[in-house]
mmCIF file of C-alpha atoms in Angstrom:
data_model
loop_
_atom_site.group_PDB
_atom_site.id
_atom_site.type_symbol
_atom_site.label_atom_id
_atom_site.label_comp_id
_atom_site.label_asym_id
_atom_site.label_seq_id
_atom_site.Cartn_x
_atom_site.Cartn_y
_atom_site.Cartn_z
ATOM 1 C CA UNK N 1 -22.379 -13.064 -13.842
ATOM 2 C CA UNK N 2 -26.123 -14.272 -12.326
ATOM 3 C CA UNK N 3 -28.179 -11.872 -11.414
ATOM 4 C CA UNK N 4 -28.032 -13.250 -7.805
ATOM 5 C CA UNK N 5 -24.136 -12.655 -7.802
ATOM 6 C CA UNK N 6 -25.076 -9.040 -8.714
ATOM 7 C CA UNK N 7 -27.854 -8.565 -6.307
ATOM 8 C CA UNK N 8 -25.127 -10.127 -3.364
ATOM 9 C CA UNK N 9 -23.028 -7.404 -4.263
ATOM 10 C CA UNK N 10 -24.360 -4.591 -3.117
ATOM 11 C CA UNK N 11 -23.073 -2.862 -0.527
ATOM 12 C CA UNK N 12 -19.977 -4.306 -0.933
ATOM 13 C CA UNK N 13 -16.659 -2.391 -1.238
ATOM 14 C CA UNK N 14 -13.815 -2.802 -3.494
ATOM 15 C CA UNK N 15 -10.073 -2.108 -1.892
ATOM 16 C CA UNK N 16 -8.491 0.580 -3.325
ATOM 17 C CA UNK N 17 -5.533 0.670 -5.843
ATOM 18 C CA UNK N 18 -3.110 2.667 -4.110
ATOM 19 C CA UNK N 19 0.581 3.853 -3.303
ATOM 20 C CA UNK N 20 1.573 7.034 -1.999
ATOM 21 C CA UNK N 21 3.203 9.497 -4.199
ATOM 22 C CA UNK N 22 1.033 9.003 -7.504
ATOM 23 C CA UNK N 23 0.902 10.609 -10.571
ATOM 24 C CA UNK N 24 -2.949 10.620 -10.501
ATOM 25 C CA UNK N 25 -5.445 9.217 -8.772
ATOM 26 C CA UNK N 26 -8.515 8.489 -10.668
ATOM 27 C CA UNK N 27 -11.754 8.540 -8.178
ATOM 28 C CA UNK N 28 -14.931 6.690 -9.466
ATOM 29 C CA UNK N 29 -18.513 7.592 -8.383
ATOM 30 C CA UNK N 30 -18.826 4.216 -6.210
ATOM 31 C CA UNK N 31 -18.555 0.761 -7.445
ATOM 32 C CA UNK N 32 -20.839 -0.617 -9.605
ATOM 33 C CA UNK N 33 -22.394 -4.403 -8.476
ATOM 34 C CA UNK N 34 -20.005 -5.959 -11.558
ATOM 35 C CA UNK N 35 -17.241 -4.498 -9.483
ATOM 36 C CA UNK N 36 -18.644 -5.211 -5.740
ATOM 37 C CA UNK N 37 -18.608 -8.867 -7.279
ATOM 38 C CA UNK N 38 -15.457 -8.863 -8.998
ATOM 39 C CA UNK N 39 -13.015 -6.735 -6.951
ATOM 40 C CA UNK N 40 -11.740 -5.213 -9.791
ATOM 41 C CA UNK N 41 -12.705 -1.119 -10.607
ATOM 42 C CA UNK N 42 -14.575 -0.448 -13.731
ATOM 43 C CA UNK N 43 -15.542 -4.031 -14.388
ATOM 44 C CA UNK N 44 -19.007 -3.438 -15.836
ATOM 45 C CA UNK N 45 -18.701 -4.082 -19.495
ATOM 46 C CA UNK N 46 -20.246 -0.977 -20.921
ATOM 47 C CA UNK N 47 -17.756 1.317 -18.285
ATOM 48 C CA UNK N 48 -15.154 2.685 -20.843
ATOM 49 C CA UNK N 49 -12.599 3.787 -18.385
ATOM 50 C CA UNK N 50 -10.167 1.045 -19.788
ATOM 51 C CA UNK N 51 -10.178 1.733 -23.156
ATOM 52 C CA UNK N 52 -9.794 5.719 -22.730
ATOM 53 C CA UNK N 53 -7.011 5.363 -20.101
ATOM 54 C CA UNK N 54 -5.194 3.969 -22.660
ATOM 55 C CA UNK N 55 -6.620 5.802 -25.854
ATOM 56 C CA UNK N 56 -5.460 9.040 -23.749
ATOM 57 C CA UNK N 57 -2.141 7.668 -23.964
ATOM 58 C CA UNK N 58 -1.787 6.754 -20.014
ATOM 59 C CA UNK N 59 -1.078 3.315 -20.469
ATOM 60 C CA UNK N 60 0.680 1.503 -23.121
ATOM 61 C CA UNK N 61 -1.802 -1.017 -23.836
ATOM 62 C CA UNK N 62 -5.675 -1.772 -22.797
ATOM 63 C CA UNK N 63 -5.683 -3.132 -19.350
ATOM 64 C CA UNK N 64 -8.248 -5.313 -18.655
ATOM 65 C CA UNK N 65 -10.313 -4.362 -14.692
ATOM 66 C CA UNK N 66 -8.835 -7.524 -13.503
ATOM 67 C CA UNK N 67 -5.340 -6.343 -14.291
ATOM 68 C CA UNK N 68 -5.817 -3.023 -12.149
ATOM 69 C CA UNK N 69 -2.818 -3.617 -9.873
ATOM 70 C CA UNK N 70 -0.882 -2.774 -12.794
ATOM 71 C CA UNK N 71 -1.492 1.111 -12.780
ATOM 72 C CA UNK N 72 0.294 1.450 -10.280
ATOM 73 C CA UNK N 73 3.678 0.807 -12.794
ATOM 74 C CA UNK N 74 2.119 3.959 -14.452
ATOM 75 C CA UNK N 75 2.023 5.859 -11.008
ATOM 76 C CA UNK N 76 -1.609 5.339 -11.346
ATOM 77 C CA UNK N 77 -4.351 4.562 -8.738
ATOM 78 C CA UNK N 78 -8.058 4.196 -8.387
ATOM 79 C CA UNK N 79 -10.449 4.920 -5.120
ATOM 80 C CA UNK N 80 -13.926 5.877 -5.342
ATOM 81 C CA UNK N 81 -16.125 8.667 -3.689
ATOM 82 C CA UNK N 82 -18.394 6.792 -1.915
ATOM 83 C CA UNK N 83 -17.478 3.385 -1.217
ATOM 84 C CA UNK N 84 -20.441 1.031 -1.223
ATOM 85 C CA UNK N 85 -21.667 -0.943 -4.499
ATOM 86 C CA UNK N 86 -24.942 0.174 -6.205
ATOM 87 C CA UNK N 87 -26.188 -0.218 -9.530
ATOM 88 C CA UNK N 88 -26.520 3.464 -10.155
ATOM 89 C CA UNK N 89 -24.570 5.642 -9.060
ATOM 90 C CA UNK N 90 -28.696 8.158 -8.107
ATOM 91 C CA UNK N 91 -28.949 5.093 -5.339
ATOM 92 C CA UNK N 92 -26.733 7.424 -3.343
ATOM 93 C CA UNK N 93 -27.758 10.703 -1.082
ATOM 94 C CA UNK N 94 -26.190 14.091 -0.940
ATOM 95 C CA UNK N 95 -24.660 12.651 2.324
ATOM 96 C CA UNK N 96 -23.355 10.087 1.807
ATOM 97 C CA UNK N 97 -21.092 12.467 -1.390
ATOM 98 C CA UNK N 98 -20.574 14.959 1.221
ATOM 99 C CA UNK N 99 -18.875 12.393 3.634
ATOM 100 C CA UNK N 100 -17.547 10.743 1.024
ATOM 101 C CA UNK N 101 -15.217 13.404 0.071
ATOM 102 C CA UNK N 102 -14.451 14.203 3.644
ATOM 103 C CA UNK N 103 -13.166 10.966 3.718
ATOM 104 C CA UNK N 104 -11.370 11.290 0.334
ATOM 105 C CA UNK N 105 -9.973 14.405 1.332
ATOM 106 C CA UNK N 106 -7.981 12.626 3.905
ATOM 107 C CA UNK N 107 -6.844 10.071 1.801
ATOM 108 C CA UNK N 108 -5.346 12.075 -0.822
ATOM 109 C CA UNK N 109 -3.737 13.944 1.859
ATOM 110 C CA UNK N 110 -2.270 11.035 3.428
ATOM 111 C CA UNK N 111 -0.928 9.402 -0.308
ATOM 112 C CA UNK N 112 -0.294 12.818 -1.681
ATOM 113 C CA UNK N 113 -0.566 11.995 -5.290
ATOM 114 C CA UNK N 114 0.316 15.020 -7.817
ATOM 115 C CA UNK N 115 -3.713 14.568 -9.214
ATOM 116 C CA UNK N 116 -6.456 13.909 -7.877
ATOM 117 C CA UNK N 117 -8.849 13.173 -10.942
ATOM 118 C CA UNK N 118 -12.530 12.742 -10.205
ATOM 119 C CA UNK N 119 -14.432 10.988 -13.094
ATOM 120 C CA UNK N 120 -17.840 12.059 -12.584
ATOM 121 C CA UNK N 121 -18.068 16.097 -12.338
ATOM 122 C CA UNK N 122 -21.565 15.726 -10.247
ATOM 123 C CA UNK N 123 -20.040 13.813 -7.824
ATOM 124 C CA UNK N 124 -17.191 16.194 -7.346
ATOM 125 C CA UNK N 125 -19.632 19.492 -7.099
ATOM 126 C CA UNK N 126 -21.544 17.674 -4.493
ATOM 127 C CA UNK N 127 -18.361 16.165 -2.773
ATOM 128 C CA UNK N 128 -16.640 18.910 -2.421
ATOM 129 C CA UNK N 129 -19.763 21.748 -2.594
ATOM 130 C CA UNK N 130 -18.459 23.194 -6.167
ATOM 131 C CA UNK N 131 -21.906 24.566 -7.296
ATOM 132 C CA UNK N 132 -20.384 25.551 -10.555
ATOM 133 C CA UNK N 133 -17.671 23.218 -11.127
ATOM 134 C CA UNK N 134 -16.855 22.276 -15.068
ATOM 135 C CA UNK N 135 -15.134 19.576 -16.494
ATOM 136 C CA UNK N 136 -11.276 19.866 -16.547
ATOM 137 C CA UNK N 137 -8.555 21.590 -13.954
ATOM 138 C CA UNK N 138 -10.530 22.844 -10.773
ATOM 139 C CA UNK N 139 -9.124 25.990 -9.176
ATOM 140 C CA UNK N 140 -8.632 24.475 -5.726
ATOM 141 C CA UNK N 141 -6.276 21.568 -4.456
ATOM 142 C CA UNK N 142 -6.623 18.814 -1.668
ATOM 143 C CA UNK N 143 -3.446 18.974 0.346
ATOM 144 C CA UNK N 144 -0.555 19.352 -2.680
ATOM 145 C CA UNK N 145 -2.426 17.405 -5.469
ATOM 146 C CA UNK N 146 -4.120 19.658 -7.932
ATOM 147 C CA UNK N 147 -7.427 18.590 -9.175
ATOM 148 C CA UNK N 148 -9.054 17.998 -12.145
ATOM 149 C CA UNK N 149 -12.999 16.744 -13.163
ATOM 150 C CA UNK N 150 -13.504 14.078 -16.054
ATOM 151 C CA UNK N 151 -16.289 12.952 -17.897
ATOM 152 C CA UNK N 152 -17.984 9.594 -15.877
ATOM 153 C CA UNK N 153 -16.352 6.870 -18.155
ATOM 154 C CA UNK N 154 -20.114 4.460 -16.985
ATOM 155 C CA UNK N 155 -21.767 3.564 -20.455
ATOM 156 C CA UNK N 156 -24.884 5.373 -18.868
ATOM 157 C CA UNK N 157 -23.256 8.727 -19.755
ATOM 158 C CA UNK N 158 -24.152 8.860 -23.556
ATOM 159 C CA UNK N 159 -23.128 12.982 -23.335
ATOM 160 C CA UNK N 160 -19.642 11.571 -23.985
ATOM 161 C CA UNK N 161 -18.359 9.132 -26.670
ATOM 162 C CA UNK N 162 -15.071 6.921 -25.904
ATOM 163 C CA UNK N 163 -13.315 9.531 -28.521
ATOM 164 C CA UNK N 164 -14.789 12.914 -26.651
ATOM 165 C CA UNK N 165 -13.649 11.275 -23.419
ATOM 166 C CA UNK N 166 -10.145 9.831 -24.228
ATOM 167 C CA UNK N 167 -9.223 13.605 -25.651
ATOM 168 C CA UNK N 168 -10.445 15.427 -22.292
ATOM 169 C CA UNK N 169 -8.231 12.602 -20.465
ATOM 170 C CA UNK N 170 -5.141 13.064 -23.044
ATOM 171 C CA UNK N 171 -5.510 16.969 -21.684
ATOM 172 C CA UNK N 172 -5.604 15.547 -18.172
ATOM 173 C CA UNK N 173 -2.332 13.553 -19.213
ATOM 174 C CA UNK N 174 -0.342 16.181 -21.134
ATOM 175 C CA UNK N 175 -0.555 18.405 -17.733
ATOM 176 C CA UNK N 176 -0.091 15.556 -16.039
ATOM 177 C CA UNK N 177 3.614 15.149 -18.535
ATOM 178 C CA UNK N 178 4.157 18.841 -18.212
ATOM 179 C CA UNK N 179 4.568 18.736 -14.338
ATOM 180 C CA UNK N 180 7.179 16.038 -14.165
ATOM 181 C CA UNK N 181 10.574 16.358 -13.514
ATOM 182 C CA UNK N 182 12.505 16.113 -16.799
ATOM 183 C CA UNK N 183 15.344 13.372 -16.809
ATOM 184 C CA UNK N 184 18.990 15.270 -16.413
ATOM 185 C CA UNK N 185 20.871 15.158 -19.848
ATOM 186 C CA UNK N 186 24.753 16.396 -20.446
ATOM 187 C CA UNK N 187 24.356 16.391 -23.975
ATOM 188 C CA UNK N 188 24.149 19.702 -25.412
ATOM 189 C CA UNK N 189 20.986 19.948 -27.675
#
């Protein structure tokens, strides 16, 4: 990608992957340019959402950004806080996260998935106005999804390794597997 591809993209924003009813629904910061000028979530190289979705055991095999559409087999979706494309995710003002979740709010109470997972626990706190919010299971829920705050999966965040953030995912899944109907069997155990 050319630097002048990249510098077109700002601004730009990336549909959502969405259905109602999901499992989860992952929320990014905002886009990053590599994804304003693909179309396709998590696409800069260093972001290592990919590999820990699937190292946490959500999908069966690495998807690839340009394969997104496919998480939605999983019951999986992705939106973003704040819409717009910037190269770093400090381009953005306290306003813009405030209206952001406003707006985010409303979604997830119009799809009502189960989760609503935020990847990026500075983004939530100033979304939502959690001061004192911590990664993992939040104590307050957006319609009838639950919420919980993940480690930002950008390559900027060196406090987290791939490993560090696939196991606080996997803890994300597990409760996600614990709340799901278990399939009716007649055979006595």
């Amino acid at each position: 990608m050319t630097p002048e591809e990249l510098r077109a993209a700002r601004d730009h924003t990336v549909p959502d992957v969405v259905a109602g009813g999901l499992r989860v629904l992952f929320c990014g910061i905002n886009p990053s340019l590599t994804t304003g000028a693909t179309g396709h979530h998590f696409a800069h190289p260093g972001n290592r959402f990919w590999p820990v979705l699937h190292r946490s055991g959500f999908t069966p095999r690495q998807l690839k950004p340009a394969e997104q559409t496919e998480l939605l087999r999983y019951g999986l979706g992705i939106t973003n806080v704040v819409a717009r494309a910037t190269a770093r995710a400090d381009e953005l003002s306290a306003e813009e996260f405030r209206e952001g979740g406003r707006i985010l709010a409303a979604k997830v109470e119009q799809l009502r998935p189960r989760w609503l997972a935020v990847v990026g626990v500075t983004a939530y706190r100033t979304a939502f106005n959690r001061r004192t919010a911590r990664i993992g299971p939040q104590d307050h829920t957006i319609g009838v999804a639950r919420v919980w705050a993940l480690p930002n999966p950008s390559g900027l965040n060196a406090h987290w390794t791939t490993l560090t953030m696939a196991e606080e995912y996997a803890r994300l899944r597990a409760a996600v597997d614990h709340d799901e109907p278990q399939p009716f069997s007649s055979e006595a155990p």
